């Protein structure tokens, strides 16, 4: 890519970027949120067309106007949000959109898919429906889909964002096999320890401009962070000891069934205290989502479940089961929730930041008119504090990068001055600098006596940020450990092996 430039209105996403990609190499593409990483790769994969510059493949200039053009040149991209049809099988999704000669032979296609899987070490059932698959299986289908189309250059956007440590290692093994086969692989990620483990070379973007590239063996996480941000950034999470702990939530026998009638949560019991950060660990689908949503009044629960809220030491506690989110709020319960689904549940994508701030405050206005001054001021404050990259407070949030959308959501919920703050994957998709800003914000909430519940997927962060860690396995509490004394191996074992109850 030579002198590649892309603008969206007044926003310059990429400015005269030069980037080379080599066969038989894994290249990590780093940069803060809004630095233009995904936009740059979207131009290579045919999603966007550059305003200026040139793309060459194997030394010859090419024009890429669509994903089909990219596939014809052997370029395929696996997006952060999968592009699969849930009701179709893996084979049907892989063939979707292809114009093959003659009658469609699903059996022959399944055989070819199995050959690809055997060659690179994938494990996928060609006849399995997408809706029956785990996140890692869906990702595997996406990768096999581009390989089936003959891709020699693969772009993976945040491929490990929703994978367990074990699934991540399996993906890395496959990537190494593809590299050994001469494939060129580009991985967009914010996890620096993964960059150091899997990549051969690292390229860094900052505010849409190419800063430089460096062999992975000649750098370290601190140097890469300094390149991304343009200044020295501390990579230490401050974790003060908890003081003056006050019980805020008491969860007892919480049981939730999913749409298939299976138990997503099975008699979960624990307590949450103001002045501490309680981490929730578990492999994807262990009940983390249902746990937070049940506490927030967004899930139907089974009889016998209890969630009691303790406003302070003197007031009577309140039972939250059976109350809607609005009823919980009207009862004076100060509860903030950062959900996993940013745009589906947390924010309205077609509204700007001001409108999304108003979702929490519009009932405070007059019967006819709403007060827009306070929400606008809050939006401007969040832009400044969390360095949100946006053309303006009224720009629809769906036009922002994933990381900036997350900043808007986290900033709004913290600004509500809660007594209990629940976050589901609060730093997913955020660059290293912003992630540490969020960690520090959560620690500040803890020091102000707020009860913080942090659902995370990075075990290293859970061990460094939290005071206690509750481990979910198959919808059950498999242990609550002290984050200061436990190990990554112990937590990983609790995540994957359900302990048998001791019989008397």
Coordinates of C-alpha atoms in Angstrom, one line a residue:
X1 CA 0.0 0.0 0.0
X2 CA 1.6 3.3 -1.1
X3 CA 0.3 6.8 0.0
X4 CA -3.2 5.4 0.8
X5 CA -5.6 8.1 2.1
X6 CA -9.2 7.8 3.2
X7 CA -11.5 10.5 4.6
X8 CA -15.0 10.5 6.0
X9 CA -16.2 14.1 5.7
X10 CA -13.9 16.2 7.8
X11 CA -12.4 13.2 9.5
X12 CA -9.1 11.8 8.1
X13 CA -9.1 8.1 8.8
X14 CA -5.9 7.4 6.9
X15 CA -3.3 9.8 5.6
X16 CA -0.7 8.8 3.0
X17 CA -0.1 5.4 4.6
X18 CA 2.7 3.1 3.3
X19 CA 2.5 -0.5 4.4
X20 CA 4.1 -3.7 3.1
X21 CA 2.9 -7.2 3.8
X22 CA 5.0 -10.3 3.1
X23 CA 4.2 -13.9 2.4
X24 CA 5.2 -16.3 5.2
X25 CA 4.9 -13.6 7.9
X26 CA 2.5 -12.6 10.6
X27 CA 2.2 -8.8 10.8
X28 CA 0.5 -7.2 13.9
X29 CA -1.2 -3.9 13.2
X30 CA -1.3 -1.7 16.3
X31 CA -2.8 1.7 17.1
X32 CA -5.1 3.5 19.4
X33 CA -8.9 3.5 18.8
X34 CA -9.7 5.6 15.8
X35 CA -6.1 5.4 14.5
X36 CA -7.4 3.9 11.2
X37 CA -6.3 0.3 11.5
X38 CA -9.7 -1.3 10.5
X39 CA -10.3 1.4 7.8
X40 CA -6.9 0.6 6.2
X41 CA -7.6 -3.1 6.1
X42 CA -11.1 -2.5 4.8
X43 CA -9.6 -0.8 1.8
X44 CA -7.4 -3.8 1.2
X45 CA -10.4 -6.1 1.5
X46 CA -12.7 -4.1 -0.8
X47 CA -15.1 -2.7 1.8
X48 CA -13.9 0.9 1.2
X49 CA -12.2 2.5 -1.8
X50 CA -9.2 4.8 -1.1
X51 CA -9.4 8.5 -2.0
X52 CA -5.8 8.5 -3.0
X53 CA -2.8 6.2 -3.2
X54 CA -2.0 2.8 -4.8
X55 CA -2.3 -0.8 -3.8
X56 CA 0.1 -3.4 -5.4
X57 CA -0.2 -7.1 -5.2
X58 CA 2.9 -9.2 -6.2
X59 CA 4.4 -6.0 -7.6
X60 CA 1.6 -5.0 -9.9
X61 CA -0.9 -2.2 -9.3
X62 CA -4.5 -3.4 -8.7
X63 CA -7.9 -1.8 -8.2
X64 CA -10.0 -3.2 -5.4
X65 CA -13.6 -2.0 -5.6
X66 CA -15.4 -4.8 -3.8
X67 CA -14.7 -7.9 -1.6
X68 CA -15.1 -10.0 -4.8
X69 CA -12.2 -8.1 -6.3
X70 CA -10.2 -8.7 -3.1
X71 CA -11.0 -12.5 -3.2
X72 CA -9.9 -12.6 -6.9
X73 CA -6.6 -11.2 -5.7
X74 CA -6.3 -13.7 -2.9
X75 CA -7.2 -11.3 -0.1
X76 CA -9.7 -12.2 2.6
X77 CA -10.7 -10.5 5.9
X78 CA -12.2 -12.0 9.0
X79 CA -14.1 -9.2 10.6
X80 CA -14.6 -8.6 14.4
X81 CA -18.3 -9.2 14.0
X82 CA -18.9 -12.4 12.1
X83 CA -20.8 -12.3 8.7
X84 CA -22.6 -15.6 9.0
X85 CA -26.2 -16.8 8.5
X86 CA -27.2 -18.6 11.8
X87 CA -29.8 -21.0 10.3
X88 CA -27.3 -22.4 7.7
X89 CA -24.6 -25.0 8.2
X90 CA -20.9 -24.3 8.1
X91 CA -20.7 -25.7 4.5
X92 CA -23.6 -23.6 3.3
X93 CA -22.1 -20.4 4.8
X94 CA -18.7 -21.1 3.2
X95 CA -20.3 -21.6 -0.2
X96 CA -22.7 -18.7 0.1
X97 CA -22.1 -16.2 -2.8
X98 CA -19.9 -18.5 -4.8
X99 CA -20.8 -19.1 -8.5
X100 CA -19.6 -22.6 -9.1
X101 CA -20.3 -24.5 -12.4
X102 CA -22.8 -27.2 -12.5
X103 CA -25.0 -28.5 -9.8
X104 CA -24.2 -27.6 -6.2
X105 CA -22.5 -30.6 -4.5
X106 CA -22.6 -30.1 -0.7
X107 CA -20.9 -33.4 -0.1
X108 CA -17.9 -32.6 -2.3
X109 CA -17.7 -29.1 -0.8
X110 CA -17.8 -30.6 2.7
X111 CA -14.9 -32.9 1.7
X112 CA -12.8 -29.9 0.4
X113 CA -13.6 -28.1 3.7
X114 CA -12.4 -31.1 5.7
X115 CA -9.1 -31.1 3.6
X116 CA -8.5 -27.4 4.6
X117 CA -9.2 -28.2 8.2
X118 CA -6.8 -31.2 8.2
X119 CA -4.1 -29.2 6.5
X120 CA -4.0 -26.3 9.0
X121 CA -5.4 -27.9 12.2
X122 CA -8.9 -26.5 12.3
X123 CA -11.6 -28.4 14.1
X124 CA -15.1 -27.8 12.6
X125 CA -18.1 -29.9 11.7
X126 CA -19.1 -28.9 8.1
X127 CA -22.7 -30.0 8.7
X128 CA -23.2 -28.2 12.0
X129 CA -25.6 -25.2 12.1
X130 CA -24.1 -21.8 13.0
X131 CA -26.6 -21.2 15.9
X132 CA -25.3 -24.4 17.6
X133 CA -21.7 -23.2 17.4
X134 CA -19.5 -21.6 20.0
X135 CA -17.8 -18.3 19.3
X136 CA -14.5 -20.0 18.4
X137 CA -16.2 -22.4 16.0
X138 CA -17.9 -19.5 14.2
X139 CA -14.5 -17.8 13.9
X140 CA -13.1 -21.0 12.4
X141 CA -15.9 -21.0 9.8
X142 CA -15.0 -17.5 8.9
X143 CA -11.3 -18.3 8.4
X144 CA -12.1 -21.5 6.4
X145 CA -14.5 -19.5 4.3
X146 CA -11.7 -17.2 3.0
X147 CA -9.3 -20.1 2.6
X148 CA -11.9 -21.9 0.6
X149 CA -12.0 -18.9 -1.8
X150 CA -8.2 -19.2 -2.3
X151 CA -7.0 -16.4 0.0
X152 CA -3.2 -16.0 0.4
X153 CA -3.4 -12.8 2.4
X154 CA -5.6 -13.1 5.5
X155 CA -6.6 -10.1 7.7
X156 CA -7.9 -10.9 11.2
X157 CA -9.6 -8.1 13.1
X158 CA -9.5 -8.6 16.9
X159 CA -9.6 -12.4 16.5
X160 CA -9.0 -13.2 20.2
X161 CA -11.5 -10.6 21.6
X162 CA -14.0 -13.3 22.7
X163 CA -11.8 -16.4 22.9
X164 CA -10.6 -18.2 26.1
X165 CA -6.8 -18.5 26.7
X166 CA -7.1 -22.1 25.5
X167 CA -9.0 -21.2 22.3
X168 CA -6.5 -18.4 21.6
X169 CA -3.6 -20.8 21.7
X170 CA -5.4 -23.1 19.3
X171 CA -5.9 -20.2 16.9
X172 CA -2.2 -19.2 17.2
X173 CA -1.2 -22.8 16.3
X174 CA -3.4 -22.6 13.1
X175 CA -1.9 -19.2 12.2
X176 CA 1.6 -20.6 12.5
X177 CA 0.6 -23.5 10.2
X178 CA -0.8 -21.0 7.7
X179 CA 2.4 -18.9 7.9
X180 CA 4.5 -22.1 7.3
X181 CA 2.4 -22.7 4.2
X182 CA 3.4 -19.2 2.8
X183 CA 0.3 -17.3 3.7
X184 CA 0.6 -13.6 4.6
X185 CA -1.4 -12.8 7.8
X186 CA -2.3 -9.5 9.3
X187 CA -3.7 -9.4 12.8
X188 CA -5.3 -6.3 14.3
X189 CA -5.2 -6.6 18.1
X190 CA -4.8 -4.5 21.3
X191 CA -3.3 -7.3 23.4
X192 CA 0.4 -6.6 23.5
X193 CA 1.3 -10.0 25.0
X194 CA -0.3 -11.7 22.0
X195 CA 1.6 -9.4 19.7
X196 CA 4.8 -10.4 21.2
X197 CA 3.9 -14.1 21.1
X198 CA 2.5 -14.5 17.6
X199 CA 3.8 -11.8 15.3
X200 CA 7.0 -11.5 13.3
X201 CA 6.7 -7.8 12.7
X202 CA 4.7 -4.9 14.2
X203 CA 3.4 -1.9 12.3
X204 CA 2.0 1.1 14.2
X205 CA -0.6 3.7 13.2
X206 CA -1.3 6.9 15.1
X207 CA -4.1 9.2 14.2
X208 CA -4.4 7.8 10.7
X209 CA -0.7 8.1 9.9
X210 CA 1.9 5.3 9.6
X211 CA 4.5 5.7 12.4
X212 CA 6.7 2.8 11.5
X213 CA 7.3 -0.9 11.8
X214 CA 9.8 -3.0 13.8
X215 CA 10.7 -6.7 14.0
X216 CA 8.9 -8.1 17.1
X217 CA 12.1 -9.6 18.5
X218 CA 13.6 -6.1 18.7
X219 CA 10.9 -4.4 20.7
X220 CA 8.8 -4.8 23.9
X221 CA 5.3 -3.8 25.1
X222 CA 6.5 -0.5 26.6
X223 CA 8.2 0.7 23.4
X224 CA 5.1 -0.3 21.3
X225 CA 2.8 1.6 23.6
X226 CA 5.0 4.7 23.5
X227 CA 5.0 4.5 19.6
X228 CA 1.1 4.2 19.6
X229 CA 0.5 7.0 22.0
X230 CA 3.4 9.3 21.1
X231 CA 4.5 9.6 24.7
X232 CA 5.5 7.4 27.6
X233 CA 2.6 5.6 29.2
X234 CA 2.7 3.6 32.4
X235 CA 1.5 0.0 32.0
X236 CA 0.9 -0.6 35.7
X237 CA -2.6 -1.1 37.2
X238 CA -2.8 0.6 40.7
X239 CA -4.7 -1.7 43.1
X240 CA -5.1 -0.2 46.6
X241 CA -6.2 -2.5 49.4
X242 CA -10.0 -2.4 50.0
X243 CA -11.1 -0.3 53.0
X244 CA -14.4 0.1 54.9
X245 CA -16.2 -2.7 52.9
X246 CA -20.0 -2.4 52.9
X247 CA -22.3 -5.0 51.6
X248 CA -24.3 -3.8 48.6
X249 CA -25.7 -6.9 46.9
X250 CA -26.5 -10.4 48.2
X251 CA -27.3 -12.9 45.5
X252 CA -28.8 -16.2 46.6
X253 CA -29.8 -19.3 44.6
X254 CA -30.0 -17.2 41.4
X255 CA -31.2 -19.5 38.6
X256 CA -31.8 -18.5 35.0
X257 CA -32.9 -20.6 32.1
X258 CA -32.0 -19.8 28.4
X259 CA -34.4 -19.8 25.5
X260 CA -33.9 -23.6 25.1
X261 CA -35.0 -24.3 28.7
X262 CA -31.4 -25.1 29.8
X263 CA -29.9 -23.6 33.0
X264 CA -27.7 -20.6 32.1
X265 CA -27.2 -20.0 35.8
X266 CA -27.6 -22.8 38.4
X267 CA -28.3 -21.7 42.0
X268 CA -25.6 -18.9 42.0
X269 CA -24.9 -17.3 45.4
X270 CA -22.3 -14.6 46.4
X271 CA -22.1 -11.2 47.9
X272 CA -20.8 -7.9 46.4
X273 CA -19.2 -5.2 48.6
X274 CA -18.8 -1.5 48.2
X275 CA -15.1 -0.6 48.2
X276 CA -13.9 -3.6 46.2
X277 CA -13.7 -4.8 42.6
X278 CA -15.2 -8.3 42.2
X279 CA -14.0 -10.0 39.0
X280 CA -16.1 -12.5 37.2
X281 CA -14.1 -15.1 35.2
X282 CA -15.4 -17.9 33.0
X283 CA -15.2 -19.2 29.4
X284 CA -17.6 -17.7 27.0
X285 CA -21.1 -18.8 27.6
X286 CA -20.7 -19.7 31.3
X287 CA -23.5 -17.4 32.4
X288 CA -21.6 -14.1 32.8
X289 CA -24.1 -12.2 30.5
X290 CA -27.2 -13.7 32.2
X291 CA -25.8 -13.0 35.7
X292 CA -25.4 -9.3 35.2
X293 CA -28.7 -9.0 33.2
X294 CA -30.6 -10.8 36.0
X295 CA -29.3 -8.4 38.6
X296 CA -30.2 -5.5 36.4
X297 CA -33.8 -6.8 35.9
X298 CA -33.3 -7.8 32.3
X299 CA -33.7 -11.6 32.7
X300 CA -36.6 -13.7 33.9
X301 CA -35.4 -15.9 36.8
X302 CA -36.6 -19.1 38.4
X303 CA -38.6 -19.3 41.7
X304 CA -36.4 -19.1 44.8
X305 CA -33.9 -16.7 43.2
X306 CA -33.0 -13.7 45.3
X307 CA -31.1 -10.4 44.6
X308 CA -31.1 -8.1 47.6
X309 CA -29.8 -4.5 47.5
X310 CA -28.4 -2.8 50.6
X311 CA -28.5 1.0 50.1
X312 CA -26.6 1.6 53.3
X313 CA -26.0 0.2 56.8
X314 CA -29.1 1.6 58.3
X315 CA -31.8 1.3 55.6
X316 CA -33.7 -1.9 55.0
X317 CA -32.5 -4.0 52.1
X318 CA -34.6 -4.3 48.9
X319 CA -35.5 -7.4 46.9
X320 CA -34.8 -6.7 43.2
X321 CA -36.2 -9.9 41.7
X322 CA -39.5 -9.2 39.9
X323 CA -38.6 -5.5 39.2
X324 CA -38.0 -4.1 35.8
X325 CA -35.0 -1.8 35.2
X326 CA -37.3 1.2 35.3
X327 CA -38.9 0.0 38.6
X328 CA -35.4 -0.6 40.1
X329 CA -34.4 2.9 39.2
X330 CA -37.6 4.5 40.5
X331 CA -37.1 2.6 43.8
X332 CA -33.9 4.7 44.3
X333 CA -31.5 1.8 43.6
X334 CA -28.3 3.4 42.2
X335 CA -27.2 0.7 39.7
X336 CA -25.2 1.2 36.6
X337 CA -24.7 -1.5 33.9
X338 CA -22.3 -1.5 31.0
X339 CA -23.7 -4.4 28.9
X340 CA -21.8 -6.7 26.5
X341 CA -23.8 -5.6 23.5
X342 CA -22.8 -1.9 23.1
X343 CA -25.2 -0.8 20.3
X344 CA -27.9 -3.4 20.7
X345 CA -28.5 -2.8 24.4
X346 CA -26.3 0.0 25.7
X347 CA -26.6 2.8 23.2
X348 CA -28.9 3.9 20.3
X349 CA -26.7 3.8 17.2
X350 CA -28.6 6.4 15.2
X351 CA -28.4 9.0 18.0
X352 CA -25.5 11.2 18.9
X353 CA -23.7 11.4 22.2
X354 CA -26.0 14.0 23.6
X355 CA -29.1 11.9 22.8
X356 CA -27.5 8.8 24.4
X357 CA -26.6 10.8 27.5
X358 CA -30.3 11.8 27.7
X359 CA -31.4 8.2 27.9
X360 CA -30.5 8.4 31.6
X361 CA -31.9 11.9 32.3
X362 CA -34.8 12.7 29.9
X363 CA -37.4 12.0 32.7
X364 CA -35.9 14.8 34.7
X365 CA -37.1 17.4 32.1
X366 CA -40.4 19.3 32.0
X367 CA -43.6 17.3 31.0
X368 CA -43.2 18.5 27.4
X369 CA -39.6 19.7 27.0
X370 CA -36.4 17.9 27.8
X371 CA -33.3 19.4 29.1
X372 CA -30.5 19.0 26.6
X373 CA -27.9 21.3 28.3
X374 CA -26.8 18.9 31.0
X375 CA -26.5 15.8 28.6
X376 CA -24.5 17.9 26.1
X377 CA -22.2 19.1 28.9
X378 CA -21.8 15.5 30.0
X379 CA -21.0 14.3 26.5
X380 CA -18.4 17.0 26.1
X381 CA -16.8 16.0 29.4
X382 CA -16.6 12.4 28.4
X383 CA -15.0 13.3 25.0
X384 CA -12.4 15.3 26.9
X385 CA -11.8 12.8 29.7
X386 CA -11.7 9.6 27.7
X387 CA -10.4 11.2 24.4
X388 CA -13.4 10.1 22.3
X389 CA -12.6 10.6 18.6
X390 CA -15.8 12.0 17.1
X391 CA -16.7 14.9 14.7
X392 CA -19.1 16.2 17.2
X393 CA -21.6 15.4 20.1
X394 CA -24.4 14.9 17.6
X395 CA -22.6 12.5 15.3
X396 CA -24.5 9.1 15.3
X397 CA -22.5 6.8 17.6
X398 CA -22.7 4.0 15.1
X399 CA -20.4 6.0 12.9
X400 CA -17.7 5.8 15.6
X401 CA -15.1 3.1 16.0
X402 CA -15.9 0.2 18.3
X403 CA -13.5 1.5 21.0
X404 CA -14.9 5.0 20.9
X405 CA -18.5 3.6 21.3
X406 CA -17.3 1.7 24.4
X407 CA -15.8 4.9 25.8
X408 CA -19.2 6.7 25.4
X409 CA -21.0 3.9 27.2
X410 CA -18.6 3.4 30.1
X411 CA -18.3 7.2 30.6
X412 CA -22.1 7.6 30.7
X413 CA -22.6 4.8 33.3
X414 CA -19.9 6.0 35.6
X415 CA -21.2 9.6 35.4
X416 CA -24.5 8.3 36.8
X417 CA -22.9 8.2 40.3
X418 CA -23.9 4.6 41.1
X419 CA -23.4 2.6 44.3
X420 CA -23.1 -0.6 42.2
X421 CA -21.3 -0.5 38.8
X422 CA -21.5 -3.6 36.7
X423 CA -19.3 -3.9 33.6
X424 CA -19.3 -6.6 31.0
X425 CA -16.1 -6.6 29.0
X426 CA -15.5 -2.9 29.6
X427 CA -12.3 -2.8 27.6
X428 CA -13.1 -5.1 24.8
X429 CA -11.8 -3.5 21.6
X430 CA -10.0 -0.7 23.4
X431 CA -6.4 0.2 22.8
X432 CA -3.9 -0.2 25.6
X433 CA -3.8 3.4 26.6
X434 CA -7.6 3.7 26.9
X435 CA -7.8 0.4 28.7
X436 CA -5.6 1.6 31.4
X437 CA -7.7 4.8 31.6
X438 CA -10.8 2.6 32.2
X439 CA -8.9 0.4 34.8
X440 CA -8.0 3.6 36.7
X441 CA -11.6 4.9 36.5
X442 CA -12.9 1.6 38.0
X443 CA -10.3 1.8 40.8
X444 CA -11.4 5.4 41.5
X445 CA -15.0 4.2 41.8
X446 CA -13.8 1.4 44.2
X447 CA -11.9 4.0 46.4
X448 CA -15.1 6.1 46.6
X449 CA -16.9 3.1 48.1
X450 CA -18.7 1.9 45.0
X451 CA -19.2 -1.8 44.5
X452 CA -17.6 -2.7 41.1
X453 CA -18.4 -5.9 39.3
X454 CA -16.0 -6.5 36.4
X455 CA -16.6 -9.3 33.9
X456 CA -13.4 -9.7 31.9
X457 CA -11.8 -12.1 29.5
X458 CA -8.1 -11.3 30.1
X459 CA -6.9 -13.3 33.1
X460 CA -3.8 -11.2 33.5
X461 CA -6.0 -8.1 34.0
X462 CA -8.4 -9.8 36.3
X463 CA -5.5 -10.9 38.5
X464 CA -4.0 -7.4 38.5
X465 CA -7.1 -5.3 38.8
X466 CA -9.6 -7.2 41.0
X467 CA -9.7 -7.9 44.8
X468 CA -11.7 -11.1 44.5
X469 CA -12.5 -13.3 41.5
X470 CA -15.7 -15.3 41.2
X471 CA -15.2 -18.2 38.7
X472 CA -18.2 -19.4 36.7
X473 CA -18.2 -22.9 35.1
X474 CA -21.2 -24.2 33.3
X475 CA -23.5 -21.7 35.0
X476 CA -22.3 -22.5 38.5
X477 CA -20.0 -20.8 41.0
X478 CA -16.9 -23.0 40.9
X479 CA -15.0 -20.9 43.4
X480 CA -14.2 -17.4 44.7
X481 CA -10.5 -16.7 45.0
X482 CA -8.3 -13.9 46.3
X483 CA -6.9 -12.1 43.2
X484 CA -3.7 -11.2 45.1
X485 CA -2.8 -14.8 46.0
X486 CA -4.3 -17.0 43.2
X487 CA -2.6 -17.9 40.0
X488 CA -3.6 -17.8 36.3
X489 CA -3.4 -21.6 36.2
X490 CA -5.7 -22.0 39.2
X491 CA -8.3 -19.7 37.7
X492 CA -8.0 -21.3 34.3
X493 CA -8.6 -24.8 35.9
X494 CA -11.7 -23.5 37.7
X495 CA -13.0 -22.1 34.5
X496 CA -12.8 -25.4 32.7
X497 CA -13.3 -28.2 35.3
X498 CA -16.4 -28.2 37.5
X499 CA -15.5 -29.3 41.0
X500 CA -17.6 -32.1 42.4
X501 CA -19.4 -31.3 45.7
X502 CA -17.9 -33.1 48.6
X503 CA -20.3 -35.8 49.9
X504 CA -20.7 -36.3 53.6

